[in-house]
Backbone as a printed PyTorch tensor [residue, N CA C, xyz], in Angstrom:
tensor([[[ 96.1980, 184.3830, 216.5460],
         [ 95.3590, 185.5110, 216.9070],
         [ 94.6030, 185.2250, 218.1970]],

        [[ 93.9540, 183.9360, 218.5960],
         [ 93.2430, 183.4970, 219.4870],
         [ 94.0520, 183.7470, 220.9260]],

        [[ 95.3960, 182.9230, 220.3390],
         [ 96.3270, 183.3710, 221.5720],
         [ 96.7500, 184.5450, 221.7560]],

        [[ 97.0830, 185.2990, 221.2270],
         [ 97.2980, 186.8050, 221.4520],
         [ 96.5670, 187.4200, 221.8480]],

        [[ 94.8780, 187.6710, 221.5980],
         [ 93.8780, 188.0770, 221.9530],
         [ 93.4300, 187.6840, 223.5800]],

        [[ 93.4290, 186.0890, 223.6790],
         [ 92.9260, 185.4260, 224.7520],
         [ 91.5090, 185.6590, 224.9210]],

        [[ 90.8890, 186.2690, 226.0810],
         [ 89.3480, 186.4560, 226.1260],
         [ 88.7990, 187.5870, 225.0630]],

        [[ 89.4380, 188.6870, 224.4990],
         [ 88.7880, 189.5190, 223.8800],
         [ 88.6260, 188.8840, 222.0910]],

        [[ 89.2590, 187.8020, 222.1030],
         [ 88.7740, 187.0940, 220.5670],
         [ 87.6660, 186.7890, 220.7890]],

        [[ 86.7810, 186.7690, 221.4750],
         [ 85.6200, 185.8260, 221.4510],
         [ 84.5770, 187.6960, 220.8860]],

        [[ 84.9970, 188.5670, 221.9500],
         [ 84.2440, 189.9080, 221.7420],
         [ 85.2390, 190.2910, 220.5240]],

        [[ 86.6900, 190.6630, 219.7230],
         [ 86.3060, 191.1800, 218.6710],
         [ 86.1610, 190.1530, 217.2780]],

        [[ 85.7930, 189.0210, 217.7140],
         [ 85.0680, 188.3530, 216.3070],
         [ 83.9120, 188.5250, 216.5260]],

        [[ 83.1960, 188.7910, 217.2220],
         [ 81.3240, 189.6200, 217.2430],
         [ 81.5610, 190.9570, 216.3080]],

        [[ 82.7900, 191.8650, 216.7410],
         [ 83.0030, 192.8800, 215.7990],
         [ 82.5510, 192.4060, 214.5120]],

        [[ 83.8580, 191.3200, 214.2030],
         [ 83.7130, 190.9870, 212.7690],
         [ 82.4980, 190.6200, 212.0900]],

        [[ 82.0950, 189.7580, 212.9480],
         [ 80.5700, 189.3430, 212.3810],
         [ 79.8400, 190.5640, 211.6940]],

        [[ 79.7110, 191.1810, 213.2300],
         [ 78.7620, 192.8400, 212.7660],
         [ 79.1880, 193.6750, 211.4240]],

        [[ 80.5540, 193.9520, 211.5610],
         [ 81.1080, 194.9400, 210.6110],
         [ 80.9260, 194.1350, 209.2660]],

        [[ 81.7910, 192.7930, 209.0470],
         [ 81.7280, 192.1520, 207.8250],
         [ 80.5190, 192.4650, 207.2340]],

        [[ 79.1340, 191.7750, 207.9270],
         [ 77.7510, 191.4960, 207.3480],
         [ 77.3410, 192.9400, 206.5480]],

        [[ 77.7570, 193.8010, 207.4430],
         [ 77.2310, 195.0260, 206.8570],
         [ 78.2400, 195.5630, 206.0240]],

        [[ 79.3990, 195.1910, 205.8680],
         [ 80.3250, 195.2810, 204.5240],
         [ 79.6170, 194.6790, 203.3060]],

        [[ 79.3240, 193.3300, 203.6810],
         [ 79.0170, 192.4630, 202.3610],
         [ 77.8360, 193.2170, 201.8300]],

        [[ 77.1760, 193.1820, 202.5820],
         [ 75.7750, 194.3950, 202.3760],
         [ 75.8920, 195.3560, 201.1090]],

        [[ 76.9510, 196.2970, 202.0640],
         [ 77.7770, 197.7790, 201.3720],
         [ 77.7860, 197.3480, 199.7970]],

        [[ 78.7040, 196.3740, 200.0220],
         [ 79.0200, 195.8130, 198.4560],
         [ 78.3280, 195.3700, 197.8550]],

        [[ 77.0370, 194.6280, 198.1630],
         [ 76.6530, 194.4950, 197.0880],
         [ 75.7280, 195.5390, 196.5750]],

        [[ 75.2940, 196.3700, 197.4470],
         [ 73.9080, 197.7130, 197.1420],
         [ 75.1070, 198.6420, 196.1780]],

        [[ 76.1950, 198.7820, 196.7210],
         [ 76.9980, 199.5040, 195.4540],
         [ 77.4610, 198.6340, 194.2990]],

        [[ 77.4450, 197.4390, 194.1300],
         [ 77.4710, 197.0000, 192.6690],
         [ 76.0330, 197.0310, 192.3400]],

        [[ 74.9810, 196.7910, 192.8540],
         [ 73.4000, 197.1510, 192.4070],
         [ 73.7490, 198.3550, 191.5530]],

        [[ 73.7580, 199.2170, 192.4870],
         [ 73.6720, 200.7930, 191.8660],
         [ 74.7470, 201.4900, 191.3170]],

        [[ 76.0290, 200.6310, 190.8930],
         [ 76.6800, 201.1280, 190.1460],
         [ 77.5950, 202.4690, 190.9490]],

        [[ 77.6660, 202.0770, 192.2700],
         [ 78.3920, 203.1970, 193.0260],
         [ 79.9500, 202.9590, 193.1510]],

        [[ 81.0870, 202.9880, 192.5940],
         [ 82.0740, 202.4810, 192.2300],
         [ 82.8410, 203.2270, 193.4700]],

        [[ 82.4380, 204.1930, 193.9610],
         [ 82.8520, 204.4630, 195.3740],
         [ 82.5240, 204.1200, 196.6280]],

        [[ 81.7040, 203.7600, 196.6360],
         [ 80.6240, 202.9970, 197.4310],
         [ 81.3640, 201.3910, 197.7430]],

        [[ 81.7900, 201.0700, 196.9370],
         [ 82.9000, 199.5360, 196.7470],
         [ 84.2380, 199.5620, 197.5920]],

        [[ 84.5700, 200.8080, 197.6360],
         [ 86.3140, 201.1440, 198.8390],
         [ 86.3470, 200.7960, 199.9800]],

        [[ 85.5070, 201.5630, 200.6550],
         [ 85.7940, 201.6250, 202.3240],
         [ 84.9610, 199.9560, 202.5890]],

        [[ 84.0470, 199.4640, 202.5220],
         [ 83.3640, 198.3420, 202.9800],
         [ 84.4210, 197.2210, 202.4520]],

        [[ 85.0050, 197.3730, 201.0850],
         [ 85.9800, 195.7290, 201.1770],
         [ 87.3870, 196.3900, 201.1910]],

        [[ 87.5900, 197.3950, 201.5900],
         [ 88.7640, 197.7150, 202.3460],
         [ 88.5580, 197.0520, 203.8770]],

        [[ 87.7780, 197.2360, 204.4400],
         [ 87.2190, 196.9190, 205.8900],
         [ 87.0640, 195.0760, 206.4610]],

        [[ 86.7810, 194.7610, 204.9240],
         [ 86.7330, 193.0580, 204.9500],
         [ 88.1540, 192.4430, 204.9190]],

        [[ 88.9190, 193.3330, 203.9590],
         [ 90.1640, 192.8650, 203.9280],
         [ 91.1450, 193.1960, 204.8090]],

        [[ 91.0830, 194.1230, 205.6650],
         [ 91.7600, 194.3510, 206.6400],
         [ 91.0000, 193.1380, 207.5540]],

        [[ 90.0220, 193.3700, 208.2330],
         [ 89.5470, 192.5380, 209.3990],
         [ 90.0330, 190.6070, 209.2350]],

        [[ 89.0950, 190.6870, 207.8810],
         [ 89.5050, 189.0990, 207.7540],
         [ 91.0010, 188.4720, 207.6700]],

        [[ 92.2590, 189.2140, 207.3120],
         [ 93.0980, 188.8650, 207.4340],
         [ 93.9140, 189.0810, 208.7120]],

        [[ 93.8510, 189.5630, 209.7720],
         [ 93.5160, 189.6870, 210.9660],
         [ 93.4080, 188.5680, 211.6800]],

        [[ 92.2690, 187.7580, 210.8740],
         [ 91.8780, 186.6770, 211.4370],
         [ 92.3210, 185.5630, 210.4860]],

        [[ 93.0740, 185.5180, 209.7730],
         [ 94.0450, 184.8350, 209.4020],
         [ 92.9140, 184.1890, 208.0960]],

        [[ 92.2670, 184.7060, 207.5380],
         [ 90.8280, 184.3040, 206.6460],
         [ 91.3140, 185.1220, 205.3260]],

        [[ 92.5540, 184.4730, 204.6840],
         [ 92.8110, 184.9360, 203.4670],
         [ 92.3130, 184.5360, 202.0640]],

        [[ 91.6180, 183.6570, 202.0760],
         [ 90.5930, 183.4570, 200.9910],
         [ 89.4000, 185.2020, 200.8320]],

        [[ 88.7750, 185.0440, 202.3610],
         [ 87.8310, 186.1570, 202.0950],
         [ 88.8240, 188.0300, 201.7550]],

        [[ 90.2420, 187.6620, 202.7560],
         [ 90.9690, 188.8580, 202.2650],
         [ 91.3780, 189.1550, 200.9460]],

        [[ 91.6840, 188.1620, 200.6320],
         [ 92.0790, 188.5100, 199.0930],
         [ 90.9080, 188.9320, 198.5160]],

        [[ 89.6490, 187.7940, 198.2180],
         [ 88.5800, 188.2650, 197.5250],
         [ 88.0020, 189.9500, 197.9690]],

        [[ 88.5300, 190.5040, 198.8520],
         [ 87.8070, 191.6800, 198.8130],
         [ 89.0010, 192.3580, 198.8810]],

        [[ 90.4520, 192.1050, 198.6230],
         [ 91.2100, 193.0220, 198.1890],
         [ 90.9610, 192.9970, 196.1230]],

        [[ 91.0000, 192.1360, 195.7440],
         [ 90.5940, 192.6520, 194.0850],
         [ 89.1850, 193.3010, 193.9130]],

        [[ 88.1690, 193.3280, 194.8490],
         [ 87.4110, 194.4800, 195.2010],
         [ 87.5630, 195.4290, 195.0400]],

        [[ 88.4140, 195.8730, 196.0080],
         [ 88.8890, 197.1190, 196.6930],
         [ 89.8810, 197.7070, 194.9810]],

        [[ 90.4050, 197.1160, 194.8560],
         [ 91.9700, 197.5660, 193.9440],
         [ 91.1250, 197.6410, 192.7600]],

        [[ 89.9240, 196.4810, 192.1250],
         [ 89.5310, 197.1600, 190.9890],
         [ 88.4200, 198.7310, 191.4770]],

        [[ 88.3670, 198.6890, 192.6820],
         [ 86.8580, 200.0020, 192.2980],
         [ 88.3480, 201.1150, 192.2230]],

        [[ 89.1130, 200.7870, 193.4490],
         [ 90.1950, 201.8400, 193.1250],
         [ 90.6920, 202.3940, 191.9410]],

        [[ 90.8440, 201.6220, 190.8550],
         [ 91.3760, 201.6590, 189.6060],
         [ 90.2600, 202.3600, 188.6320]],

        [[ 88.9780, 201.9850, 189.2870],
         [ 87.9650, 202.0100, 188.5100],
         [ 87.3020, 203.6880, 188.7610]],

        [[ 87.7010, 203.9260, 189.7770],
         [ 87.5870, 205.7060, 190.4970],
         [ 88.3520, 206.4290, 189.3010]],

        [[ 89.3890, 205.8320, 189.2700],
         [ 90.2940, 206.6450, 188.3760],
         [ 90.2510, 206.8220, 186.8750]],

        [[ 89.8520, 205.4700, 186.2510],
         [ 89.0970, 205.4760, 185.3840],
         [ 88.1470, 205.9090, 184.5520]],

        [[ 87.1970, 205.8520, 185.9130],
         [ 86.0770, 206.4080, 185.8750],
         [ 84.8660, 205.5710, 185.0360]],

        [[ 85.3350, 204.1990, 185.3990],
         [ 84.6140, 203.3260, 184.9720],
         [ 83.9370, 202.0850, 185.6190]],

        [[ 83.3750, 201.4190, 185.4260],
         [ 82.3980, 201.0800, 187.0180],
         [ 83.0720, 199.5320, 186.4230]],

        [[ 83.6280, 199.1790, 187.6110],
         [ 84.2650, 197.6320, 187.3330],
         [ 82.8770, 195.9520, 187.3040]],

        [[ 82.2320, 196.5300, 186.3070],
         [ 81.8060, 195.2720, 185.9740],
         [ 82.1750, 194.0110, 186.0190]],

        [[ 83.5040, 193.8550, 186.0020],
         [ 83.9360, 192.6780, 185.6450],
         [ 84.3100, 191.9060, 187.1120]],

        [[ 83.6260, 192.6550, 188.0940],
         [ 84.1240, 191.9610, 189.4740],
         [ 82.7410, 191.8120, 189.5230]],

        [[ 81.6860, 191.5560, 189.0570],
         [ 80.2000, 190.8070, 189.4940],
         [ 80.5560, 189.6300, 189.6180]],

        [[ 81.2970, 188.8520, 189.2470],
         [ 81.1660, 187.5300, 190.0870],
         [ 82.0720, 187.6800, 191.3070]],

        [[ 82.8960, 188.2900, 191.7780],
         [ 83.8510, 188.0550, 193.2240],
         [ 82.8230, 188.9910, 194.0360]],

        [[ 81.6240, 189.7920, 193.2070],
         [ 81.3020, 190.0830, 194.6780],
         [ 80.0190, 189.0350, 194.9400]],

        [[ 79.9420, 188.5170, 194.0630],
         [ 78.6890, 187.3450, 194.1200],
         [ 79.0320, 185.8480, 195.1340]],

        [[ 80.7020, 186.2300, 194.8270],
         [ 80.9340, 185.3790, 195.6190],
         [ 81.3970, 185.3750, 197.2000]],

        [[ 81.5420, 187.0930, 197.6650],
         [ 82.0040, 187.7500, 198.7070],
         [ 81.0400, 187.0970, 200.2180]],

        [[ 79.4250, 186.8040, 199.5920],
         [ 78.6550, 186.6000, 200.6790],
         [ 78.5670, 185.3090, 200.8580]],

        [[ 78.9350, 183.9490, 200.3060],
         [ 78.9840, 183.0690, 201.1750],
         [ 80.6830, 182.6150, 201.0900]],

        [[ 81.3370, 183.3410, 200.7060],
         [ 82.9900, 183.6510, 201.0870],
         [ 82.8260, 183.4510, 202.5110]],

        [[ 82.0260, 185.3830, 202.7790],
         [ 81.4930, 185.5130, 204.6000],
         [ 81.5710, 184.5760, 205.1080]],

        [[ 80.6310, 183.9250, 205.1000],
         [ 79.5440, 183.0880, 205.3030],
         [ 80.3130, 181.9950, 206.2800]],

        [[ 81.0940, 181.4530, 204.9800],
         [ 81.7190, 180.0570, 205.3600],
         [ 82.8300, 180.5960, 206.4680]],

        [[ 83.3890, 181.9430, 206.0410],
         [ 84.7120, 181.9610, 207.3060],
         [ 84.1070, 182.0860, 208.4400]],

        [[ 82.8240, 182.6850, 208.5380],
         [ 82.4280, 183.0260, 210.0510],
         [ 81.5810, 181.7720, 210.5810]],

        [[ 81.3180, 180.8770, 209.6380],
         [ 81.3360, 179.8510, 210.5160],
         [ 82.3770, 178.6700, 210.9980]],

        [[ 83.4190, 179.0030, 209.9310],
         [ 84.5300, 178.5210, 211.1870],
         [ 85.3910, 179.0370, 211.9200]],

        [[ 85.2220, 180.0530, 212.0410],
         [ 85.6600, 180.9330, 212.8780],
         [ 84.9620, 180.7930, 214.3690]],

        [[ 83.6650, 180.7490, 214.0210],
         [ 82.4160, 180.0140, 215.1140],
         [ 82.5420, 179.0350, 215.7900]],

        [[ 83.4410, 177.9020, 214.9360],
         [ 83.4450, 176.7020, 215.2310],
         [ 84.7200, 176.7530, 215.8470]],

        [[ 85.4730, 177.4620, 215.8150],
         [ 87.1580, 177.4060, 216.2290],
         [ 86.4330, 177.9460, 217.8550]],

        [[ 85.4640, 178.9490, 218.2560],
         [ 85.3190, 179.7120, 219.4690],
         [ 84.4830, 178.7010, 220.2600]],

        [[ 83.8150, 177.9970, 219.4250],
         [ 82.6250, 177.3020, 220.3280],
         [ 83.4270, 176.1770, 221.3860]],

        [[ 83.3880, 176.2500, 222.7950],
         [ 83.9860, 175.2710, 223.5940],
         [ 83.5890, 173.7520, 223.3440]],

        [[ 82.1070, 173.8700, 222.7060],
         [ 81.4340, 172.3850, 222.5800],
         [ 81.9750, 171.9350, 221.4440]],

        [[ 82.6540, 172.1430, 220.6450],
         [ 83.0610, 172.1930, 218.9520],
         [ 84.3870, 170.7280, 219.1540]],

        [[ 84.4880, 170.1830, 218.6760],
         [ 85.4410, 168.8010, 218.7160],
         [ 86.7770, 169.2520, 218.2030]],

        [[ 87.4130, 169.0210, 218.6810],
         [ 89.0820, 169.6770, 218.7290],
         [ 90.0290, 168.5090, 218.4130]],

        [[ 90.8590, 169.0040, 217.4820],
         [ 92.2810, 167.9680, 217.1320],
         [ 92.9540, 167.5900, 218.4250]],

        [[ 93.1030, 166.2280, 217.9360],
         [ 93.6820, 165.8730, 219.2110],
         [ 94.9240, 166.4740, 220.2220]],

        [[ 95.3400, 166.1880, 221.3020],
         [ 96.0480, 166.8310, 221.9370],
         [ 97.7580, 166.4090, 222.1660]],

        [[ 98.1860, 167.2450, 222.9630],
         [ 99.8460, 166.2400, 222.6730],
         [ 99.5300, 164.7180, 223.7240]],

        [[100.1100, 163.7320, 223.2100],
         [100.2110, 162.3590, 223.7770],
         [ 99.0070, 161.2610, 223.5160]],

        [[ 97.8700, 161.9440, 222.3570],
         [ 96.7060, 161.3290, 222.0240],
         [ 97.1500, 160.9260, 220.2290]],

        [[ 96.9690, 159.7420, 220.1170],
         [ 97.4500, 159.3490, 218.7280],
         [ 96.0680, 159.7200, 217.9460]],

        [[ 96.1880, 160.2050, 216.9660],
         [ 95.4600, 160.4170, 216.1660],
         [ 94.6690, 159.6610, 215.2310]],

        [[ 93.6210, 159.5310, 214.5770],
         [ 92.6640, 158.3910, 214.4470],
         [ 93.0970, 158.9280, 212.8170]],

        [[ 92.6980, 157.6140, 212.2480],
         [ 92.3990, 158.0460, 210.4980],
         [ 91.4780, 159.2680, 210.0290]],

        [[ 91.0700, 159.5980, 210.7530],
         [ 89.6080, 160.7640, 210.7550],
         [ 90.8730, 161.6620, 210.2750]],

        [[ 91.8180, 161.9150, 211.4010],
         [ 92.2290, 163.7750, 211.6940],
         [ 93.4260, 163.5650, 210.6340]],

        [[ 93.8400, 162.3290, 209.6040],
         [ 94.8820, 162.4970, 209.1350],
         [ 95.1130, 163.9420, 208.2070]],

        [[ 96.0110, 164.3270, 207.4800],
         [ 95.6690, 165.3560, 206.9370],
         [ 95.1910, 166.7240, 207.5810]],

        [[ 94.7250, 166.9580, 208.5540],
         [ 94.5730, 168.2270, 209.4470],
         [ 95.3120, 168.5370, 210.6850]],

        [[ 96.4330, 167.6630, 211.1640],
         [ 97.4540, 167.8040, 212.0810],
         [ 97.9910, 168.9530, 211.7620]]])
């Protein structure tokens, strides 16, 4: 994505930041209040964006979001049983956008490069 993007990854992961935060928001004031519609468009919005950015932990978690309020519209029954994935939606956030942060930041320490042998540190993350 970084490469495809080039300079505008740096401006639309500010998107993400913005939009996500106020997704996670969305979601949780509609599981507060029991707004089972209120639950669609905001982790529809997480799960599109974050997988985008290749952040399929947080996509998934807000696609069984999305698919139970969906189910739950139809129903007509307020999906209780996703209080813990959305409990867990905000430091889900949290953690992708800070490495996502850390992938943009130029000062941020980078895997080594081609012709640099790699130390016991980076084993396992090549």
């Amino acid at each position: 994505m970084r490469a495809e993007l080039g300079a505008n990854f740096v401006r639309i992961l500010g998107y993400f930041r913005e939009d996500g935060a106020k997704a996670v928001a969305q979601i949780e004031e509609a599981m507060h209040n029991k707004d089972t519609a209120a639950l669609v468009i905001p982790s529809h919005t997480i799960k599109s964006e974050a997988r985008q950015f290749g952040a399929e932990l947080l996509g998934q978690l807000a696609e069984e979001i999305e698919f139970a309020a969906r189910s739950a519209l139809e129903s007509q029954l307020f999906p209780d049983h996703m209080l813990p994935h959305v409990a867990r939606l905000r430091p889900t956030y949290d953690e992708t956008i800070a490495r996502l942060e850390k992938e943009t930041n130029p000062l941020a320490t980078r895997r080594p490069s081609f012709g640099r042998a790699a130390s016991n540190q980076d084993f396992g993350r090549l």
